[in-house]
Amino acid sequence: MRRARAHLPSTVAALVALGGAGCGLGLWDEEPGGSANLPTLGAGAYRRLGPDIDTPGDEPWVIDDRFETFSDPAPLARAGGGLRVWFGWAAQDQLGSTIGYAELSSVHDLPVVAPRVVLTPSAAWEQGRIGAPAIADLGDGHLVMFYEGGDVATPAIGRADSTDDGDTWSRGDAPVLTDAAQPTVAVLDGQLVLFVTRPGEVGIFRTELAAATATAFTLRPEPVIVPRPELADAFDAVEVGSPFALITVSQAGRAHWGLWFTGAAEAPDAGAPPTAVGYAGSFDGDTWERFGGPDPVLGSNAFGPAVVLDGATGVMLFHDQHRLQLGIAAAVHP
């Protein structure tokens, strides 16, 4: 197997920890004037990395392989620089049957830790399929992973914990949330909130805040983000999904919620629609405002986004079709 390649833009010299945890980042520089004027620093727009003949990479691809599928990246910062990345991993035409892990140390080098499997399906409810990880760093070596598992028609969300900084993982026998898919997790005041999609339902849903040790979550009945068929030329006219949440706290102590998500402008006759990535902001996690009018912050095709910020500079990891498989690619802002 050819080793997956890693490369990130040199403008991000010290990548900041995010992924599911999303804390302590400079998404916004100042307090805004009101809920109708949410600041957008770091929200986008994003542009894919272009080819660079002077690097060993294969821009925009950062983790890819001719015979393997990598999807739904979930990054955290790596001590000493670079990224730790969890992802769905499958061979050939399977999607996310296991969860893998790799470490990227520099913008141009191959991974210092090559992709390896860290979690395989074992619980009965998982039915041999897990993927779409979301990671939160709770401190002192305690990581928590939420992931999708089970039959694709009736998916559920599982939880795994590591108290040795990701070396080993343990999990319960039951999911923490049923009838849900594509999880992302954010941390606010030591509590967790999940955003998910639901089979047969339209939109992106959130849970109530829960303790960091929670093994069950309460889903709110109404979605927080829905398609916009009424808006001319909207990138998300027919579908939204694949949320990625980030909560930061301003210098004034105000919580700022950010949500990146995919949207589709039209439904194809068969198969999944091509999706682009949009952004919405909120002060309370309840009322959200999208930016850019009908336009996305990253054009299609892009799936399963996750964002890493360093002040006003951002790197977005996402997956897309590469050769005959899915690979993880990068886009940058500004």
mmCIF file of C-alpha atoms in Angstrom:
data_model
loop_
_atom_site.group_PDB
_atom_site.id
_atom_site.type_symbol
_atom_site.label_atom_id
_atom_site.label_comp_id
_atom_site.label_asym_id
_atom_site.label_seq_id
_atom_site.Cartn_x
_atom_site.Cartn_y
_atom_site.Cartn_z
ATOM 1 C CA MET A 1 0.000 0.000 0.000
ATOM 2 C CA ARG A 2 1.331 3.415 -0.892
ATOM 3 C CA ARG A 3 1.728 5.639 2.141
ATOM 4 C CA ALA A 4 -0.794 8.429 2.551
ATOM 5 C CA ARG A 5 0.661 11.842 1.908
ATOM 6 C CA ALA A 6 0.441 14.836 4.207
ATOM 7 C CA HIS A 7 0.821 18.511 3.392
ATOM 8 C CA LEU A 8 -0.683 21.651 4.886
ATOM 9 C CA PRO A 9 -0.166 25.272 3.875
ATOM 10 C CA SER A 10 2.877 27.039 5.264
ATOM 11 C CA THR A 11 0.673 29.945 6.390
ATOM 12 C CA VAL A 12 -0.465 27.773 9.296
ATOM 13 C CA ALA A 13 2.771 27.321 11.190
ATOM 14 C CA ALA A 14 1.284 26.234 14.489
ATOM 15 C CA LEU A 15 -2.000 24.409 14.091
ATOM 16 C CA VAL A 16 -4.457 24.859 16.951
ATOM 17 C CA ALA A 17 -6.413 21.980 18.496
ATOM 18 C CA LEU A 18 -9.966 21.661 17.297
ATOM 19 C CA GLY A 19 -11.924 18.882 15.732
ATOM 20 C CA GLY A 20 -14.792 18.005 18.006
ATOM 21 C CA ALA A 21 -13.450 19.917 20.994
ATOM 22 C CA GLY A 22 -13.136 23.318 19.371
ATOM 23 C CA CYS A 23 -12.002 25.403 22.326
ATOM 24 C CA GLY A 24 -9.570 28.264 22.836
ATOM 25 C CA LEU A 25 -9.491 29.424 19.216
ATOM 26 C CA GLY A 26 -9.573 32.892 17.709
ATOM 27 C CA LEU A 27 -12.544 32.511 15.405
ATOM 28 C CA TRP A 28 -13.658 36.070 16.168
ATOM 29 C CA ASP A 29 -11.454 38.998 17.139
ATOM 30 C CA GLU A 30 -14.055 41.355 18.590
ATOM 31 C CA GLU A 31 -17.468 41.426 20.207
ATOM 32 C CA PRO A 32 -20.112 42.029 17.519
ATOM 33 C CA GLY A 33 -22.762 44.692 17.579
ATOM 34 C CA GLY A 34 -25.749 42.349 17.636
ATOM 35 C CA SER A 35 -27.223 39.024 16.612
ATOM 36 C CA ALA A 36 -27.803 40.266 13.063
ATOM 37 C CA ASN A 37 -24.127 41.154 12.696
ATOM 38 C CA LEU A 38 -22.195 38.045 13.657
ATOM 39 C CA PRO A 39 -18.471 38.353 12.791
ATOM 40 C CA THR A 40 -17.057 35.890 10.301
ATOM 41 C CA LEU A 41 -13.299 35.905 10.851
ATOM 42 C CA GLY A 42 -12.038 32.427 9.981
ATOM 43 C CA ALA A 43 -15.388 31.290 8.604
ATOM 44 C CA GLY A 44 -14.275 31.376 4.946
ATOM 45 C CA ALA A 45 -14.161 31.520 2.013
ATOM 46 C CA TYR A 46 -11.790 28.564 1.574
ATOM 47 C CA ARG A 47 -9.794 27.531 -1.481
ATOM 48 C CA ARG A 48 -8.368 24.125 -2.270
ATOM 49 C CA LEU A 49 -4.624 23.719 -2.152
ATOM 50 C CA GLY A 50 -3.133 23.902 -5.618
ATOM 51 C CA PRO A 51 -0.510 21.511 -7.004
ATOM 52 C CA ASP A 52 3.058 22.307 -5.961
ATOM 53 C CA ILE A 53 5.843 20.569 -7.856
ATOM 54 C CA ASP A 54 8.346 21.529 -5.139
ATOM 55 C CA THR A 55 6.692 19.391 -2.453
ATOM 56 C CA PRO A 56 6.484 15.598 -2.072
ATOM 57 C CA GLY A 57 2.716 15.901 -1.666
ATOM 58 C CA ASP A 58 -0.143 15.575 -4.101
ATOM 59 C CA GLU A 59 -2.083 18.765 -3.435
ATOM 60 C CA PRO A 60 -4.852 19.121 -2.440
ATOM 61 C CA TRP A 61 -4.754 15.542 -1.061
ATOM 62 C CA VAL A 62 -3.308 15.115 2.426
ATOM 63 C CA ILE A 63 -4.259 11.506 3.245
ATOM 64 C CA ASP A 64 -5.025 9.241 0.330
ATOM 65 C CA ASP A 65 -4.264 5.849 -1.163
ATOM 66 C CA ARG A 66 -4.942 4.203 -4.487
ATOM 67 C CA PHE A 67 -6.646 1.189 -2.903
ATOM 68 C CA GLU A 68 -8.109 2.595 0.327
ATOM 69 C CA THR A 69 -10.944 4.964 1.233
ATOM 70 C CA PHE A 70 -10.398 7.740 3.793
ATOM 71 C CA SER A 71 -13.359 9.901 4.807
ATOM 72 C CA ASP A 72 -14.814 12.259 7.429
ATOM 73 C CA PRO A 73 -11.597 13.623 9.008
ATOM 74 C CA ALA A 74 -11.550 14.701 12.675
ATOM 75 C CA PRO A 75 -8.365 16.630 13.572
ATOM 76 C CA LEU A 76 -6.689 17.703 16.803
ATOM 77 C CA ALA A 77 -3.416 19.577 17.193
ATOM 78 C CA ARG A 78 -0.265 17.527 17.577
ATOM 79 C CA ALA A 79 2.274 18.395 20.258
ATOM 80 C CA GLY A 80 5.235 20.057 18.588
ATOM 81 C CA GLY A 81 3.229 21.028 15.515
ATOM 82 C CA GLY A 82 1.094 19.359 12.921
ATOM 83 C CA LEU A 83 -2.105 17.395 13.206
ATOM 84 C CA ARG A 84 -3.525 14.237 14.681
ATOM 85 C CA VAL A 85 -6.309 13.009 12.421
ATOM 86 C CA TRP A 86 -8.986 10.356 12.944
ATOM 87 C CA PHE A 87 -11.090 9.257 9.972
ATOM 88 C CA GLY A 88 -13.359 6.635 8.520
ATOM 89 C CA TRP A 89 -11.299 3.975 6.730
ATOM 90 C CA ALA A 90 -12.334 1.219 4.386
ATOM 91 C CA ALA A 91 -10.972 -0.838 1.543
ATOM 92 C CA GLN A 92 -12.329 -0.543 -1.992
ATOM 93 C CA ASP A 93 -16.049 0.296 -2.086
ATOM 94 C CA GLN A 94 -16.785 0.195 1.674
ATOM 95 C CA LEU A 95 -17.311 3.503 3.491
ATOM 96 C CA GLY A 96 -16.205 3.940 7.099
ATOM 97 C CA SER A 97 -16.220 0.296 8.208
ATOM 98 C CA THR A 98 -13.406 1.090 10.674
ATOM 99 C CA ILE A 99 -11.882 4.203 12.218
ATOM 100 C CA GLY A 100 -8.268 5.047 11.469
ATOM 101 C CA TYR A 101 -5.653 7.432 12.788
ATOM 102 C CA ALA A 102 -2.566 9.195 11.429
ATOM 103 C CA GLU A 103 -0.219 11.976 12.494
ATOM 104 C CA LEU A 104 1.045 14.740 10.236
ATOM 105 C CA SER A 105 4.128 16.583 11.451
ATOM 106 C CA SER A 106 4.783 19.135 8.748
ATOM 107 C CA VAL A 107 3.275 20.756 5.725
ATOM 108 C CA HIS A 108 5.366 18.789 3.230
ATOM 109 C CA ASP A 109 6.424 15.514 4.865
ATOM 110 C CA LEU A 110 4.812 12.109 4.902
ATOM 111 C CA PRO A 111 3.003 11.181 8.126
ATOM 112 C CA VAL A 112 5.225 10.499 11.108
ATOM 113 C CA VAL A 113 2.551 7.990 12.123
ATOM 114 C CA ALA A 114 1.208 6.185 9.072
ATOM 115 C CA PRO A 115 -2.529 5.454 8.910
ATOM 116 C CA ARG A 116 -3.534 2.635 11.257
ATOM 117 C CA VAL A 117 -6.839 1.249 12.498
ATOM 118 C CA VAL A 118 -7.718 2.314 16.061
ATOM 119 C CA LEU A 119 -11.350 1.188 16.359
ATOM 120 C CA THR A 120 -13.181 -1.709 14.721
ATOM 121 C CA PRO A 121 -16.838 -2.737 14.973
ATOM 122 C CA SER A 122 -17.429 -4.972 17.990
ATOM 123 C CA ALA A 123 -20.776 -4.115 19.604
ATOM 124 C CA ALA A 124 -23.892 -5.820 18.294
ATOM 125 C CA TRP A 125 -25.627 -2.530 17.485
ATOM 126 C CA GLU A 126 -22.741 -1.472 15.214
ATOM 127 C CA GLN A 127 -23.576 -4.300 12.775
ATOM 128 C CA GLY A 128 -20.033 -4.371 11.413
ATOM 129 C CA ARG A 129 -19.951 -0.712 10.382
ATOM 130 C CA ILE A 130 -18.465 2.326 12.141
ATOM 131 C CA GLY A 131 -17.114 5.631 10.840
ATOM 132 C CA ALA A 132 -17.536 9.430 10.774
ATOM 133 C CA PRO A 133 -15.598 10.068 14.009
ATOM 134 C CA ALA A 134 -15.750 13.293 16.031
ATOM 135 C CA ILE A 135 -13.132 13.958 18.717
ATOM 136 C CA ALA A 136 -13.133 16.099 21.852
ATOM 137 C CA ASP A 137 -10.085 16.617 24.061
ATOM 138 C CA LEU A 138 -11.244 16.783 27.695
ATOM 139 C CA GLY A 139 -7.731 17.330 29.081
ATOM 140 C CA ASP A 140 -5.242 15.234 31.064
ATOM 141 C CA GLY A 141 -5.025 12.669 28.272
ATOM 142 C CA HIS A 142 -8.791 12.065 28.174
ATOM 143 C CA LEU A 143 -10.167 11.965 24.637
ATOM 144 C CA VAL A 144 -13.758 11.166 23.756
ATOM 145 C CA MET A 145 -14.841 9.956 20.340
ATOM 146 C CA PHE A 146 -18.365 9.950 18.959
ATOM 147 C CA TYR A 147 -18.945 7.928 15.811
ATOM 148 C CA GLU A 148 -21.656 6.614 13.514
ATOM 149 C CA GLY A 149 -22.460 2.911 13.427
ATOM 150 C CA GLY A 150 -25.112 0.386 12.557
ATOM 151 C CA ASP A 151 -27.211 -0.159 9.475
ATOM 152 C CA VAL A 152 -27.185 2.824 7.109
ATOM 153 C CA ALA A 153 -31.001 2.955 7.218
ATOM 154 C CA THR A 154 -31.128 2.996 11.036
ATOM 155 C CA PRO A 155 -27.810 4.489 12.193
ATOM 156 C CA ALA A 156 -26.885 5.398 15.756
ATOM 157 C CA ILE A 157 -24.109 7.281 17.526
ATOM 158 C CA GLY A 158 -21.598 5.516 19.755
ATOM 159 C CA ARG A 159 -19.116 6.812 22.293
ATOM 160 C CA ALA A 160 -15.550 5.638 22.945
ATOM 161 C CA ASP A 161 -13.173 7.015 25.580
ATOM 162 C CA SER A 162 -9.403 7.037 25.864
ATOM 163 C CA THR A 163 -7.610 7.987 29.076
ATOM 164 C CA ASP A 164 -4.138 7.520 27.588
ATOM 165 C CA ASP A 165 -4.312 10.200 24.878
ATOM 166 C CA GLY A 166 -5.643 7.900 22.185
ATOM 167 C CA ASP A 167 -3.427 4.844 22.610
ATOM 168 C CA THR A 168 -6.339 2.633 23.653
ATOM 169 C CA TRP A 169 -10.118 3.056 23.557
ATOM 170 C CA SER A 170 -13.016 1.641 25.566
ATOM 171 C CA ARG A 171 -16.749 1.820 24.838
ATOM 172 C CA GLY A 172 -20.081 0.667 26.176
ATOM 173 C CA ASP A 173 -22.427 -1.891 24.681
ATOM 174 C CA ALA A 174 -25.126 0.598 23.651
ATOM 175 C CA PRO A 175 -25.234 3.758 21.532
ATOM 176 C CA VAL A 176 -25.595 7.164 23.178
ATOM 177 C CA LEU A 177 -28.080 8.392 20.552
ATOM 178 C CA THR A 178 -30.276 6.408 18.156
ATOM 179 C CA ASP A 179 -31.733 7.364 14.769
ATOM 180 C CA ALA A 180 -28.824 9.724 14.176
ATOM 181 C CA ALA A 181 -25.806 9.989 11.862
ATOM 182 C CA GLN A 182 -22.815 12.207 10.970
ATOM 183 C CA PRO A 183 -21.986 13.396 14.517
ATOM 184 C CA THR A 184 -19.902 16.370 15.539
ATOM 185 C CA VAL A 185 -19.182 17.425 19.121
ATOM 186 C CA ALA A 186 -18.356 20.756 20.744
ATOM 187 C CA VAL A 187 -17.420 21.646 24.318
ATOM 188 C CA LEU A 188 -18.895 24.533 26.329
ATOM 189 C CA ASP A 189 -18.069 25.073 30.011
ATOM 190 C CA GLY A 190 -17.075 21.430 30.401
ATOM 191 C CA GLN A 191 -20.302 20.152 28.845
ATOM 192 C CA LEU A 192 -20.822 18.434 25.494
ATOM 193 C CA VAL A 193 -23.262 19.177 22.695
ATOM 194 C CA LEU A 194 -23.726 17.013 19.611
ATOM 195 C CA PHE A 195 -24.953 18.027 16.168
ATOM 196 C CA VAL A 196 -26.220 15.226 13.919
ATOM 197 C CA THR A 197 -28.384 14.383 10.950
ATOM 198 C CA ARG A 198 -31.330 11.980 11.148
ATOM 199 C CA PRO A 199 -32.471 9.290 8.687
ATOM 200 C CA GLY A 200 -35.638 10.323 6.901
ATOM 201 C CA GLU A 201 -35.520 13.831 8.398
ATOM 202 C CA VAL A 202 -34.485 17.107 6.770
ATOM 203 C CA GLY A 203 -31.894 19.299 8.448
ATOM 204 C CA ILE A 204 -29.177 19.325 11.097
ATOM 205 C CA PHE A 205 -30.233 18.703 14.697
ATOM 206 C CA ARG A 206 -28.572 19.414 18.045
ATOM 207 C CA THR A 207 -28.746 17.839 21.479
ATOM 208 C CA GLU A 208 -29.146 19.483 24.833
ATOM 209 C CA LEU A 209 -25.895 20.189 26.653
ATOM 210 C CA ALA A 210 -24.817 17.171 28.691
ATOM 211 C CA ALA A 211 -22.093 16.313 31.180
ATOM 212 C CA ALA A 212 -18.708 15.325 29.777
ATOM 213 C CA THR A 213 -19.320 11.792 31.085
ATOM 214 C CA ALA A 214 -22.772 11.461 29.493
ATOM 215 C CA THR A 215 -23.679 8.106 27.963
ATOM 216 C CA ALA A 216 -27.051 9.334 26.673
ATOM 217 C CA PHE A 217 -28.052 12.558 24.925
ATOM 218 C CA THR A 218 -31.408 14.292 24.466
ATOM 219 C CA LEU A 219 -32.091 15.395 20.911
ATOM 220 C CA ARG A 220 -34.070 18.557 20.296
ATOM 221 C CA PRO A 221 -37.074 17.957 18.014
ATOM 222 C CA GLU A 222 -36.526 20.831 15.570
ATOM 223 C CA PRO A 223 -33.503 21.238 13.270
ATOM 224 C CA VAL A 224 -31.168 24.209 13.626
ATOM 225 C CA ILE A 225 -30.157 24.265 9.940
ATOM 226 C CA VAL A 226 -32.473 23.376 7.036
ATOM 227 C CA PRO A 227 -32.246 23.635 3.229
ATOM 228 C CA ARG A 228 -33.161 26.936 1.544
ATOM 229 C CA PRO A 229 -35.276 26.132 -1.527
ATOM 230 C CA GLU A 230 -36.787 29.622 -1.404
ATOM 231 C CA LEU A 231 -33.405 31.333 -1.966
ATOM 232 C CA ALA A 232 -32.407 31.693 -5.610
ATOM 233 C CA ASP A 233 -29.205 29.825 -6.515
ATOM 234 C CA ALA A 234 -28.697 28.595 -2.939
ATOM 235 C CA PHE A 235 -25.937 25.997 -2.673
ATOM 236 C CA ASP A 236 -28.057 24.218 -0.026
ATOM 237 C CA ALA A 237 -31.449 24.364 -1.732
ATOM 238 C CA VAL A 238 -32.335 20.677 -1.321
ATOM 239 C CA GLU A 239 -30.055 19.163 1.322
ATOM 240 C CA VAL A 240 -27.835 19.941 4.328
ATOM 241 C CA GLY A 241 -25.643 17.536 6.308
ATOM 242 C CA SER A 242 -22.167 16.606 7.602
ATOM 243 C CA PRO A 243 -22.017 19.248 10.371
ATOM 244 C CA PHE A 244 -18.809 20.341 12.088
ATOM 245 C CA ALA A 245 -19.238 22.435 15.250
ATOM 246 C CA LEU A 246 -16.825 24.766 17.019
ATOM 247 C CA ILE A 247 -17.487 26.867 20.127
ATOM 248 C CA THR A 248 -15.090 29.622 21.167
ATOM 249 C CA VAL A 249 -15.268 32.189 23.952
ATOM 250 C CA SER A 250 -14.380 35.816 23.246
ATOM 251 C CA GLN A 251 -12.170 37.987 25.441
ATOM 252 C CA ALA A 252 -15.380 39.454 26.830
ATOM 253 C CA GLY A 253 -16.515 35.975 27.875
ATOM 254 C CA ARG A 254 -19.218 35.515 25.247
ATOM 255 C CA ALA A 255 -19.661 32.123 23.604
ATOM 256 C CA HIS A 256 -19.543 32.059 19.814
ATOM 257 C CA TRP A 257 -20.865 28.991 18.027
ATOM 258 C CA GLY A 258 -19.660 28.116 14.522
ATOM 259 C CA LEU A 259 -21.118 25.416 12.297
ATOM 260 C CA TRP A 260 -19.702 24.278 8.971
ATOM 261 C CA PHE A 261 -21.908 21.902 6.980
ATOM 262 C CA THR A 262 -22.458 20.515 3.507
ATOM 263 C CA GLY A 263 -25.282 21.500 1.195
ATOM 264 C CA ALA A 264 -26.600 20.346 -2.166
ATOM 265 C CA ALA A 265 -28.310 22.533 -4.754
ATOM 266 C CA GLU A 266 -30.122 19.742 -6.551
ATOM 267 C CA ALA A 267 -30.915 16.068 -6.169
ATOM 268 C CA PRO A 268 -29.489 13.711 -8.820
ATOM 269 C CA ASP A 269 -31.467 10.885 -10.376
ATOM 270 C CA ALA A 270 -29.265 8.370 -8.553
ATOM 271 C CA GLY A 271 -26.511 8.386 -5.953
ATOM 272 C CA ALA A 272 -25.387 11.093 -3.561
ATOM 273 C CA PRO A 273 -25.565 14.702 -4.754
ATOM 274 C CA PRO A 274 -22.417 16.816 -5.128
ATOM 275 C CA THR A 275 -22.092 19.003 -2.044
ATOM 276 C CA ALA A 276 -20.374 22.257 -1.137
ATOM 277 C CA VAL A 277 -19.569 23.583 2.347
ATOM 278 C CA GLY A 278 -21.400 26.429 4.073
ATOM 279 C CA TYR A 279 -21.078 28.217 7.395
ATOM 280 C CA ALA A 280 -23.486 29.525 10.038
ATOM 281 C CA GLY A 281 -22.839 31.373 13.298
ATOM 282 C CA SER A 282 -24.754 31.723 16.552
ATOM 283 C CA PHE A 283 -24.458 33.202 20.045
ATOM 284 C CA ASP A 284 -26.590 30.583 21.783
ATOM 285 C CA GLY A 285 -26.674 27.475 19.580
ATOM 286 C CA ASP A 286 -30.379 28.056 18.934
ATOM 287 C CA THR A 287 -30.627 30.932 16.441
ATOM 288 C CA TRP A 288 -28.258 30.649 13.493
ATOM 289 C CA GLU A 289 -27.294 33.042 10.716
ATOM 290 C CA ARG A 290 -25.730 31.892 7.461
ATOM 291 C CA PHE A 291 -23.200 34.013 5.603
ATOM 292 C CA GLY A 292 -22.472 34.683 1.959
ATOM 293 C CA GLY A 293 -26.061 34.742 0.802
ATOM 294 C CA PRO A 294 -26.615 31.741 -1.483
ATOM 295 C CA ASP A 295 -22.906 30.919 -1.792
ATOM 296 C CA PRO A 296 -20.832 28.277 0.027
ATOM 297 C CA VAL A 297 -17.487 28.922 1.713
ATOM 298 C CA LEU A 298 -15.991 26.006 -0.264
ATOM 299 C CA GLY A 299 -17.376 24.905 -3.612
ATOM 300 C CA SER A 300 -18.253 21.368 -4.619
ATOM 301 C CA ASN A 301 -17.269 18.635 -4.425
ATOM 302 C CA ALA A 302 -16.545 18.527 -0.701
ATOM 303 C CA PHE A 303 -17.886 16.166 1.953
ATOM 304 C CA GLY A 304 -17.369 15.692 5.715
ATOM 305 C CA PRO A 305 -15.628 19.019 6.481
ATOM 306 C CA ALA A 306 -13.581 19.760 9.604
ATOM 307 C CA VAL A 307 -11.829 23.062 10.268
ATOM 308 C CA VAL A 308 -8.567 23.968 12.027
ATOM 309 C CA LEU A 309 -7.992 27.630 12.870
ATOM 310 C CA ASP A 310 -4.978 29.683 13.899
ATOM 311 C CA GLY A 311 -6.311 33.177 14.488
ATOM 312 C CA ALA A 312 -7.833 34.359 11.215
ATOM 313 C CA THR A 313 -6.155 31.608 9.201
ATOM 314 C CA GLY A 314 -7.945 28.329 8.639
ATOM 315 C CA VAL A 315 -7.389 24.884 7.167
ATOM 316 C CA MET A 316 -10.371 22.789 6.183
ATOM 317 C CA LEU A 317 -10.018 19.027 5.802
ATOM 318 C CA PHE A 318 -12.694 17.218 3.808
ATOM 319 C CA HIS A 319 -13.094 14.128 1.669
ATOM 320 C CA ASP A 320 -13.787 13.833 -2.040
ATOM 321 C CA GLN A 321 -13.480 11.342 -4.861
ATOM 322 C CA HIS A 322 -9.862 10.680 -5.802
ATOM 323 C CA ARG A 323 -9.119 8.214 -8.548
ATOM 324 C CA LEU A 324 -11.441 5.295 -7.692
ATOM 325 C CA GLN A 325 -11.501 5.920 -3.919
ATOM 326 C CA LEU A 326 -12.207 8.693 -1.436
ATOM 327 C CA GLY A 327 -9.311 10.730 -0.095
ATOM 328 C CA ILE A 328 -8.870 13.512 2.440
ATOM 329 C CA ALA A 329 -7.987 16.899 0.973
ATOM 330 C CA ALA A 330 -7.243 20.369 2.335
ATOM 331 C CA ALA A 331 -8.440 23.891 1.630
ATOM 332 C CA VAL A 332 -7.202 27.127 3.188
ATOM 333 C CA HIS A 333 -8.496 30.531 4.290
ATOM 334 C CA PRO A 334 -7.712 33.242 3.427
#
